[in-house]
CSV table of C-alpha atoms in Angstrom, one decimal:
chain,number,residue,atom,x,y,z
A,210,UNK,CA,8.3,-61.8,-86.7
A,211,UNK,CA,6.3,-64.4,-88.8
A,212,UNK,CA,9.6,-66.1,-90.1
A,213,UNK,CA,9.0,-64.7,-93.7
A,214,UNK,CA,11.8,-61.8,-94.4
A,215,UNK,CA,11.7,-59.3,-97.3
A,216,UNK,CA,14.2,-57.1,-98.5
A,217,UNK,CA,14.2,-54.0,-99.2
A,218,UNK,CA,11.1,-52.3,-97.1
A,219,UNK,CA,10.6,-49.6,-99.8
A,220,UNK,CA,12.3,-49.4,-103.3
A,221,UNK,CA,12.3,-46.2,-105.4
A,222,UNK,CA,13.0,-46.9,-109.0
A,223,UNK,CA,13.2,-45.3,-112.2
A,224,UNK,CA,10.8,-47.1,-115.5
A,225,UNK,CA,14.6,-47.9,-117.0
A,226,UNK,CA,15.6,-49.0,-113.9
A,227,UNK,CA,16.2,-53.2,-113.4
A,228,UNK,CA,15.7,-54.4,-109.6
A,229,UNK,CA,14.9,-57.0,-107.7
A,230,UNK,CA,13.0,-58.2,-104.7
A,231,UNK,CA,14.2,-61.0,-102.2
A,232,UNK,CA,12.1,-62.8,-99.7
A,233,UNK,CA,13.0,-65.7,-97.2
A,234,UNK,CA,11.3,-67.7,-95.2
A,235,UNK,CA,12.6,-70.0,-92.1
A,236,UNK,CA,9.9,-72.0,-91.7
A,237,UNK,CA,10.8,-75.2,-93.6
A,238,UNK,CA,7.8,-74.4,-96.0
A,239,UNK,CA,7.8,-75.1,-99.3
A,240,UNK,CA,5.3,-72.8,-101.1
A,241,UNK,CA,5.9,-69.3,-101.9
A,242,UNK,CA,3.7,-66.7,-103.4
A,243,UNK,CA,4.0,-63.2,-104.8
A,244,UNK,CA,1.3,-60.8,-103.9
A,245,UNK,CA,0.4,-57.4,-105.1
A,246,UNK,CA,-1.5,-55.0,-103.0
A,247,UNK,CA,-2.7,-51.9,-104.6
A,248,UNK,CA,-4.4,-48.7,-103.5
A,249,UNK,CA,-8.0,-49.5,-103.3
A,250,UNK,CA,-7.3,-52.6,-105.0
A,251,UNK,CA,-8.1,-56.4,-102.7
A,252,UNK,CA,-4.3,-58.2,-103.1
A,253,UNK,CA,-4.2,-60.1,-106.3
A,254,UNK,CA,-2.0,-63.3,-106.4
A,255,UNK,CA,1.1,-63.4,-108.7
A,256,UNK,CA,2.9,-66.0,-108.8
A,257,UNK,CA,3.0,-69.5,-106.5
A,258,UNK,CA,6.1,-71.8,-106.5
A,259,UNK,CA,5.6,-75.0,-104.8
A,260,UNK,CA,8.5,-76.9,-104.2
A,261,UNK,CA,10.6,-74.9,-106.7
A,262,UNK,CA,8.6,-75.3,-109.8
A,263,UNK,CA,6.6,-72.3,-110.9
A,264,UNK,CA,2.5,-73.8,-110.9
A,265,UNK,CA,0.8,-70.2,-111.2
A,266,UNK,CA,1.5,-67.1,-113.1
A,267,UNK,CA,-1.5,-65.4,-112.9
A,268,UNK,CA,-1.4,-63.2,-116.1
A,269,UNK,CA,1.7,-60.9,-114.6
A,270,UNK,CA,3.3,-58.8,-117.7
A,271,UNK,CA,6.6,-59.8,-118.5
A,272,UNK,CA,8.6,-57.2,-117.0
A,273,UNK,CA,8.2,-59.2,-113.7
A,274,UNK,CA,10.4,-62.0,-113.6
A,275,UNK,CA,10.0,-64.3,-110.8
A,276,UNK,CA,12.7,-66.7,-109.6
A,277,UNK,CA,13.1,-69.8,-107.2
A,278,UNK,CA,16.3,-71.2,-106.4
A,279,UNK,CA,14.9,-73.6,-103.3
A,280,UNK,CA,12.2,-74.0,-101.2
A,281,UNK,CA,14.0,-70.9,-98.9
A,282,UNK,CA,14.2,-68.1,-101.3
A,283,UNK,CA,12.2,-66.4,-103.9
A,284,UNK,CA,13.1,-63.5,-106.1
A,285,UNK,CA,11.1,-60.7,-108.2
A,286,UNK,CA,12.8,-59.8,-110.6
A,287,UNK,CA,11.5,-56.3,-112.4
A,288,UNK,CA,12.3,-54.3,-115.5
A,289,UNK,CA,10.9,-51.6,-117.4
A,290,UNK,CA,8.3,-50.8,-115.1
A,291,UNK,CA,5.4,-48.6,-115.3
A,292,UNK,CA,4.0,-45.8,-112.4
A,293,UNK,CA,1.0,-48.1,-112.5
A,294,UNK,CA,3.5,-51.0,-111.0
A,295,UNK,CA,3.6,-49.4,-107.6
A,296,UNK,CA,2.5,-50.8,-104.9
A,297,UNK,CA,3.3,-52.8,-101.8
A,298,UNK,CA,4.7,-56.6,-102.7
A,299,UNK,CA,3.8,-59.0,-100.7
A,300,UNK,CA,5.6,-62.8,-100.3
A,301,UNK,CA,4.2,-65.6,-97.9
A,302,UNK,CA,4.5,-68.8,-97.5
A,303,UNK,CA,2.9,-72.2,-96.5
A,304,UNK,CA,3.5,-76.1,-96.1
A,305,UNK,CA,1.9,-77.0,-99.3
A,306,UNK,CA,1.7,-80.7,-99.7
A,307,UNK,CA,1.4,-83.1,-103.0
A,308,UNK,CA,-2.2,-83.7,-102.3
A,309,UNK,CA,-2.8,-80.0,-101.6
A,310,UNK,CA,-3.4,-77.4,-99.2
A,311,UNK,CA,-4.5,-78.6,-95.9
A,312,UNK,CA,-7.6,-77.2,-94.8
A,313,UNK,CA,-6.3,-76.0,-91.6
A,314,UNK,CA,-3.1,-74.6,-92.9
A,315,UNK,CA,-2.5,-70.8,-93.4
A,316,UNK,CA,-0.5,-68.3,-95.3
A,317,UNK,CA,2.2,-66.5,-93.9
A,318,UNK,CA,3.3,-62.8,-95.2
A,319,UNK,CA,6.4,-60.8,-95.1
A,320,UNK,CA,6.3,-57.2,-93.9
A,321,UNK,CA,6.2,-56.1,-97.9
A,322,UNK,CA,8.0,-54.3,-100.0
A,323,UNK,CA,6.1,-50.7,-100.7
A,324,UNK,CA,7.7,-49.9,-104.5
A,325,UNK,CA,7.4,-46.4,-106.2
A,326,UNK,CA,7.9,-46.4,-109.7
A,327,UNK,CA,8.6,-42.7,-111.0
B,82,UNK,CA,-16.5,-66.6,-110.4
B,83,UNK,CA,-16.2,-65.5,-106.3
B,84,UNK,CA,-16.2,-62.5,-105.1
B,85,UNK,CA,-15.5,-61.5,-101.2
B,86,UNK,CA,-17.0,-58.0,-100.2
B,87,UNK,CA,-16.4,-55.9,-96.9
B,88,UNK,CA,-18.6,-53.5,-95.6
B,89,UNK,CA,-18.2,-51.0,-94.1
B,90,UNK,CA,-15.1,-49.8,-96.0
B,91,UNK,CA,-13.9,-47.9,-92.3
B,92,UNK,CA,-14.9,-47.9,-88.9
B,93,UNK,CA,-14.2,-45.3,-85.8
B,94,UNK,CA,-15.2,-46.4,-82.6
B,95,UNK,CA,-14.3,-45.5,-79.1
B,96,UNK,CA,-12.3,-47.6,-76.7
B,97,UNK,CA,-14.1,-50.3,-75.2
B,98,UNK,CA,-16.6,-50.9,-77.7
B,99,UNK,CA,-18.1,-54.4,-79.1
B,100,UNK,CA,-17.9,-54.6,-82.5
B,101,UNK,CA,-18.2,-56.7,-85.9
B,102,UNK,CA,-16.5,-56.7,-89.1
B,103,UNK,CA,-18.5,-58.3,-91.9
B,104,UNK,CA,-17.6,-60.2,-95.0
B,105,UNK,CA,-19.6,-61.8,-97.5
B,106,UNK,CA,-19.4,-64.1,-100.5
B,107,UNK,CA,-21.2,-64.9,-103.5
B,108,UNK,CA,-20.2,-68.8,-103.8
B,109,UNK,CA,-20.8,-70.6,-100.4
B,110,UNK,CA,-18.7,-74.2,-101.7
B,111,UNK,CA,-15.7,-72.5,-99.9
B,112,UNK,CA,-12.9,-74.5,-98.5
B,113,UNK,CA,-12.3,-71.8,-95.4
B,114,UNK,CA,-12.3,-68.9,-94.5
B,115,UNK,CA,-9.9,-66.5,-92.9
B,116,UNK,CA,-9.3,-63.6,-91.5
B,117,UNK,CA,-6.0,-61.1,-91.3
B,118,UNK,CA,-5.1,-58.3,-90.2
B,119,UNK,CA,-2.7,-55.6,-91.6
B,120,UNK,CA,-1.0,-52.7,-90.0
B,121,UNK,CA,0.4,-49.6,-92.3
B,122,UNK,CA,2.7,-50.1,-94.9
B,123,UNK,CA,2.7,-53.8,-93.0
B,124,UNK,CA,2.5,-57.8,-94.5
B,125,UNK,CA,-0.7,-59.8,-93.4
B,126,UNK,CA,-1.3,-61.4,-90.0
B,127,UNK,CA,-3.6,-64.4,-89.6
B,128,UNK,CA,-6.0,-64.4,-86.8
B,129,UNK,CA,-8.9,-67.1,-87.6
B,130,UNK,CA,-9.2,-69.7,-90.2
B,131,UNK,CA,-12.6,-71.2,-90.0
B,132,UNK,CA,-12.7,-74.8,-91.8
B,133,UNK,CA,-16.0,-75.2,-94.1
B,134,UNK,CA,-17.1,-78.1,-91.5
B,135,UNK,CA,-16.8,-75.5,-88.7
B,136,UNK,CA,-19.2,-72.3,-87.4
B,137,UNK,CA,-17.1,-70.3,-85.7
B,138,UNK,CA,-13.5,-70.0,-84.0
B,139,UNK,CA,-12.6,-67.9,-81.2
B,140,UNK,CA,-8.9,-66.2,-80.1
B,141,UNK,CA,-8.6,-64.1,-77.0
B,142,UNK,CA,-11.4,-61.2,-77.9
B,143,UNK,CA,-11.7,-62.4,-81.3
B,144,UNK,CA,-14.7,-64.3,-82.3
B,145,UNK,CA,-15.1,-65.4,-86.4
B,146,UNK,CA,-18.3,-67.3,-87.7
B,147,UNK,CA,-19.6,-68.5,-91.0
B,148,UNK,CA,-22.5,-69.3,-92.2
B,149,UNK,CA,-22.3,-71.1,-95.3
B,150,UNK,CA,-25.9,-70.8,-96.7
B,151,UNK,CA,-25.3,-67.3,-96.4
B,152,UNK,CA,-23.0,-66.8,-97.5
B,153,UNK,CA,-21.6,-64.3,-94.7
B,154,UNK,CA,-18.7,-64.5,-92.2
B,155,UNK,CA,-18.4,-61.9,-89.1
B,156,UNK,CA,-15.5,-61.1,-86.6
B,157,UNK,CA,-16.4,-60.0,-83.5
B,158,UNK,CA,-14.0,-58.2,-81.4
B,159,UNK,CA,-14.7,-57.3,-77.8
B,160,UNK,CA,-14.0,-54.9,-75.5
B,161,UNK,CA,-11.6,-53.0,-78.3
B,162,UNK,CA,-8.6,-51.6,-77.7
B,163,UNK,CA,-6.4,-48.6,-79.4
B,164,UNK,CA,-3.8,-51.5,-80.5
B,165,UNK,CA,-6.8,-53.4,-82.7
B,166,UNK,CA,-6.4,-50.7,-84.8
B,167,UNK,CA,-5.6,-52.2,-88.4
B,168,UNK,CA,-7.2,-52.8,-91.2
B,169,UNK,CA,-9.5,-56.5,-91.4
B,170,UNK,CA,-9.2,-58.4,-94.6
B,171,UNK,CA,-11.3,-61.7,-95.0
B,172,UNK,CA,-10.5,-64.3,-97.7
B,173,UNK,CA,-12.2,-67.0,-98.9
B,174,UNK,CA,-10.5,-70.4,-100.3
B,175,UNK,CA,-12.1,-72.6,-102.7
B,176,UNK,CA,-10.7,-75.4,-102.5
B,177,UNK,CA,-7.8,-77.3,-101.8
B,178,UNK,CA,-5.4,-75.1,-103.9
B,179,UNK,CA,-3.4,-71.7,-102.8
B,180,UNK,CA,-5.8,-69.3,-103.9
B,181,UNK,CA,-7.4,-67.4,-101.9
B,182,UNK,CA,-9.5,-64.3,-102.6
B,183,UNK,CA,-9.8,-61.6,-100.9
B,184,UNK,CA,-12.1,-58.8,-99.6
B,185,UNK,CA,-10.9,-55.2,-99.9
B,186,UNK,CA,-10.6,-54.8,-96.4
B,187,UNK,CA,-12.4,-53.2,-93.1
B,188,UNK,CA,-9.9,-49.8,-92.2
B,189,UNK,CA,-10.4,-50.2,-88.1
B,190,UNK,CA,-10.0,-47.1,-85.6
B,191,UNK,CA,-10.3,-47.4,-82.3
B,192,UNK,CA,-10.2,-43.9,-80.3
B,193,UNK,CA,-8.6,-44.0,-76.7
């Protein structure tokens, strides 16, 4: 258990469908990323909320909608997606300070959510 | 622009067995570097987190170095074990942002 929680484990959705991913962490962090881990493909970063605000969206198309409502919980929200959008989800965290990210300090992942887009 | 690259793509070796993982880059001015490992269908465990000040860090049968200047890291597992079978990604930081970038991965088997 690494203190970072997502829900579901797998989602199977339709390209009309609208869903949405949760993740949690209980390690009084407050940084939270999005990652996407494709077949084949090294995991690309998505988003990055520190401390509630939104500091990275790293060219994601617009039918991924992310959302921060505290330093706890983060939400991805998705709509209209394509078969080419599946793939395992991946959120972490980490105690991301003002003056930035300590050199020592590391990221901690959720188990994933492994989405199937038909 | 950096790029992290792990070769060999998969491993099979039999119980027992010394072995290292490699990871390059192409820009040595990292940050750190670290090292995870991921089970099936799994989220990313950290085992090492070398410091750019620092040549190597060691946990339990895990050994990780870096050489700057060559831009290469290694993990060294000893005596390996059935249960170290995962898949090894490295990932470089530049510097002190979130970003890290990472290698596509080492696919480890180790046979009983």
């Amino acid at each position: 258990e690494t203190g970072v929680t997502q829900t579901p484990r797998h989602l199977v959705m339709g390209m009309t469908n609208k869903k949405s991913l949760k993740c949690e962490q209980h390690l009084g962090h407050n940084a939270m990323y999005w990652y996407k881990q494709s077949a084949k493909k090294p995991l690309e970063l998505m988003f990055v909320y520190n401390f509630k605000e939104q500091t990275e969206n790293n060219s994601v198309p617009s039918r991924f909608s992310p959302e921060c409502p505290n330093s706890s919980h983060l939400f991805l929200h998705l709509h209209t997606l394509q078969p080419e959008d599946s793939a395992l989800y991946l959120c972490a965290s980490s105690q991301f300070r003002d003056r930035g990210f300590q050199a020592n300090e590391k990221l901690f992942f959720g188990s994933g959510t492994q989405l199937s887009v038909l | 622009k950096q790029e992290v690259t792990q070769i060999p793509a998969a491993l099979s070796v039999p119980e027992g067995e010394n072995l290292v993982l490699n990871c390059s880059f192409t820009d040595s001015a990292i940050y750190n570097l670290q090292w995870f490992r991921q089970d099936p269908g799994k989220g990313l465990t950290s085992l090492l987190l070398i410091q750019s000040s620092q040549r190597e860090q060691t946990s339990g049968r895990l050994n990780a170095s870096l050489d700057k200047s060559s831009g290469r890291s290694t993990l060294y597992i000893a005596a390996s074990q059935p249960g170290d079978s995962a898949t090894y990604l490295c990932a470089s930081r530049m510097d002190s942002s979130y970003k890290l970038i990472f290698g596509s991965g080492t696919r480890l088997l180790v046979r009983p």
